[in-house]
Short mmCIF file of C-alpha atoms in Angstrom, two decimals:
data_model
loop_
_atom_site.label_atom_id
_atom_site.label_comp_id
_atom_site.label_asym_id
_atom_site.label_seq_id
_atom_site.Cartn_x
_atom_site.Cartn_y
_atom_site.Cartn_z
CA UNK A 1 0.00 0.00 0.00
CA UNK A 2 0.96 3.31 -0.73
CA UNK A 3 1.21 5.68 1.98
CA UNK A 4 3.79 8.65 0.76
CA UNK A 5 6.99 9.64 -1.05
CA UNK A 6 10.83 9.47 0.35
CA UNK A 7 13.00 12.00 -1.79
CA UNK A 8 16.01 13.19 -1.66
CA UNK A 9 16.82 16.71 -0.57
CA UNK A 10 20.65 17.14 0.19
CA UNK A 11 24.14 15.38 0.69
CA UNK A 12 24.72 13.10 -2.52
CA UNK A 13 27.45 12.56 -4.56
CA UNK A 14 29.95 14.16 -2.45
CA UNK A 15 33.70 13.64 -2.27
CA UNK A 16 35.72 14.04 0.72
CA UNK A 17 39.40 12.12 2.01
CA UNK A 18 38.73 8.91 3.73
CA UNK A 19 37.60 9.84 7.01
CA UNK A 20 35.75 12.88 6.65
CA UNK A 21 32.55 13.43 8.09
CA UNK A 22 30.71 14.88 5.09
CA UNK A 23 27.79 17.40 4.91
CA UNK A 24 24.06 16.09 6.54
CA UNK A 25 22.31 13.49 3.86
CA UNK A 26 18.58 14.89 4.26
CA UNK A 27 14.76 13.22 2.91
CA UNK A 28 11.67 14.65 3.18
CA UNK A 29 8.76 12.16 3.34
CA UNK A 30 5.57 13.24 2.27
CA UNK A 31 2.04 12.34 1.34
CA UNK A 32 0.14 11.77 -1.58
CA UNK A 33 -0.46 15.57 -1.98
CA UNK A 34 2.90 16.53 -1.31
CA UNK A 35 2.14 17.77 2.16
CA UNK A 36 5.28 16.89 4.79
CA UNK A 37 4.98 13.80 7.41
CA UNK A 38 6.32 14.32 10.37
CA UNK A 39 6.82 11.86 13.63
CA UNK A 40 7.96 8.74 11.02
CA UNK A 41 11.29 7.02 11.18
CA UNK A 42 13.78 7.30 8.56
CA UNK A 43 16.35 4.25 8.66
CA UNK A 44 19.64 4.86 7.82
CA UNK A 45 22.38 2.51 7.33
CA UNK A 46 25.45 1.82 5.53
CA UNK A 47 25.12 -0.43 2.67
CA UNK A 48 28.61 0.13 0.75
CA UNK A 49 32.38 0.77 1.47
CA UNK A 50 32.40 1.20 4.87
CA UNK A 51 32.14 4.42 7.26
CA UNK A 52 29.70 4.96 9.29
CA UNK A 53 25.85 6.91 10.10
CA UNK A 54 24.38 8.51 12.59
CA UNK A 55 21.76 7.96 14.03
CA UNK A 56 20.69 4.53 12.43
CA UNK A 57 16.96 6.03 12.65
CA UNK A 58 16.12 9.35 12.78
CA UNK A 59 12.23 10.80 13.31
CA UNK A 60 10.51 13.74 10.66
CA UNK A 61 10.53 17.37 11.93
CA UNK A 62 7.84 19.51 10.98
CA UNK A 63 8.74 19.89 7.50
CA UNK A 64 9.03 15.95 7.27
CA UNK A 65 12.80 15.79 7.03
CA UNK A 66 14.91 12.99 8.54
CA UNK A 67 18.23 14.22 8.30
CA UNK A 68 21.54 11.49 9.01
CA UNK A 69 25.31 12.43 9.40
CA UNK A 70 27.66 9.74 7.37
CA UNK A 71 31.30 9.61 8.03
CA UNK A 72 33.48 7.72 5.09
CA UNK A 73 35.66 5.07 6.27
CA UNK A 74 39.19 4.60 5.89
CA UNK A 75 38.71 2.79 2.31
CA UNK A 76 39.51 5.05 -1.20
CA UNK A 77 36.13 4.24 -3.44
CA UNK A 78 32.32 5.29 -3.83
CA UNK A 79 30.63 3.96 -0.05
CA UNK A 80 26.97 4.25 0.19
CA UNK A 81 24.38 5.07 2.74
CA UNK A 82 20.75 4.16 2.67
CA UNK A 83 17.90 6.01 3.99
CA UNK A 84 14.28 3.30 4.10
CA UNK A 85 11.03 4.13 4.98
CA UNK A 86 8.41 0.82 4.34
CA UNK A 87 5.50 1.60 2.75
CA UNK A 88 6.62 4.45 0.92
CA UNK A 89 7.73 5.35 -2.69
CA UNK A 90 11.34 6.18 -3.61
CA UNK A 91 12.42 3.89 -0.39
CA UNK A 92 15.09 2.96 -0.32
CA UNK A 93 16.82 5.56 -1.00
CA UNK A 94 20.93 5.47 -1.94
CA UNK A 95 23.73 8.37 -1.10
CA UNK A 96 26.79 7.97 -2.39
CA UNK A 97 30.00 9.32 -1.97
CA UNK A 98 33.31 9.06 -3.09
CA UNK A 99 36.11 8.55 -0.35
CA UNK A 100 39.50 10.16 -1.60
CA UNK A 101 43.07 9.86 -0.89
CA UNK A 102 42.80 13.75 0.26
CA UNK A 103 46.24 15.73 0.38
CA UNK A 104 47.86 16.46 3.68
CA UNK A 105 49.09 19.98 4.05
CA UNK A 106 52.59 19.67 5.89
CA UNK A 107 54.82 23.34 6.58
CA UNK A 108 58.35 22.14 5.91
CA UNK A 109 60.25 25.18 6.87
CA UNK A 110 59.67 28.87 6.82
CA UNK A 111 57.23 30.60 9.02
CA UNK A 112 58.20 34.11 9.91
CA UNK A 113 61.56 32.78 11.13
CA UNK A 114 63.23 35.35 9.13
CA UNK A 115 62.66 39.49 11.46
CA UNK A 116 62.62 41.30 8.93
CA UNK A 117 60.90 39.81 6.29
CA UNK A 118 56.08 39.27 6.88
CA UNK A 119 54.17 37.30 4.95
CA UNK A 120 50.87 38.21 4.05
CA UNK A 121 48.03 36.33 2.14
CA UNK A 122 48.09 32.37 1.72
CA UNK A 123 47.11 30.82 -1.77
CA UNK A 124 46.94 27.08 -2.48
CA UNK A 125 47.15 25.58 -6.02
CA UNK A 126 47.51 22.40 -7.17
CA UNK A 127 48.64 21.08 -3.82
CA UNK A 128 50.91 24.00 -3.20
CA UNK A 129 51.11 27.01 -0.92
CA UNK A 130 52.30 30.64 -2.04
CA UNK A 131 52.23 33.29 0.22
CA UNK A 132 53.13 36.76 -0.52
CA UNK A 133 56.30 38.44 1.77
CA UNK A 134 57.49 42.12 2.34
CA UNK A 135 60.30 43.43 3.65
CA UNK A 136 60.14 45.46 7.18
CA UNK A 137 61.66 48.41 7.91
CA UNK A 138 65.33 48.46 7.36
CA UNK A 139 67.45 49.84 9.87
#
């Protein structure tokens, strides 16, 4: 039987480094009209690559959103999370994301060690940093 929709609202396809806890997944649930359901449980779970969700079940505000925060696991690769509501169309309902290798930002030397010389603004490109230095006064 029929008894509302599960879509989709935010948080798919994202890519992060292994590890990261990524932006809220969020569904609405709603009825046949289109109006939101609230007080139903959403059930999340992790059906793909590892990680991890929280909570596993999480009830419909006002505006009939269950909302679920997914960490990725230490594993590079797509891992999935799935949001289930029986009864309902659209459930289940997959995220995915894609777990990276990420970059690690390490300072290897520098860092105002020099008196007379400042730095100023910090750009990063293509894994690098540049910053941009001026001389002090000279005495």
């Amino acid at each position: 039987m029929y008894q509302g929709l599960l879509t989709s609202l935010s948080g798919n396809n994202q890519s992060a480094p292994a590890g990261t806890v990524l932006q809220p997944y969020q569904v609405k649930v709603s009825d046949q009209n289109g109006s939101p359901i609230s007080g139903v449980y959403v059930h999340w779970q992790v059906t793909a690559g590892g990680g991890s969700v929280a909570p596993d079940s999480a009830v419909t505000d006002a505006a009939g959103i269950s909302t679920a925060i997914a960490t990725l696991g230490g594993s590079v690769g797509v891992q999935s999370v799935t949001a289930t509501l029986s009864g309902y169309s659209g459930s289940p309902l997959a995220f995915n994301s894609q777990a990276t290798t990420g970059a690690a930002f390490s300072v290897l030397a520098g860092g105002n060690n020099v008196p007379e010389r400042y730095t100023s603004d910090l750009w990063v490109a293509d894994g690098y940093a540049y910053t941009g230095t001026w001389y002090g006064p000279r005495t």
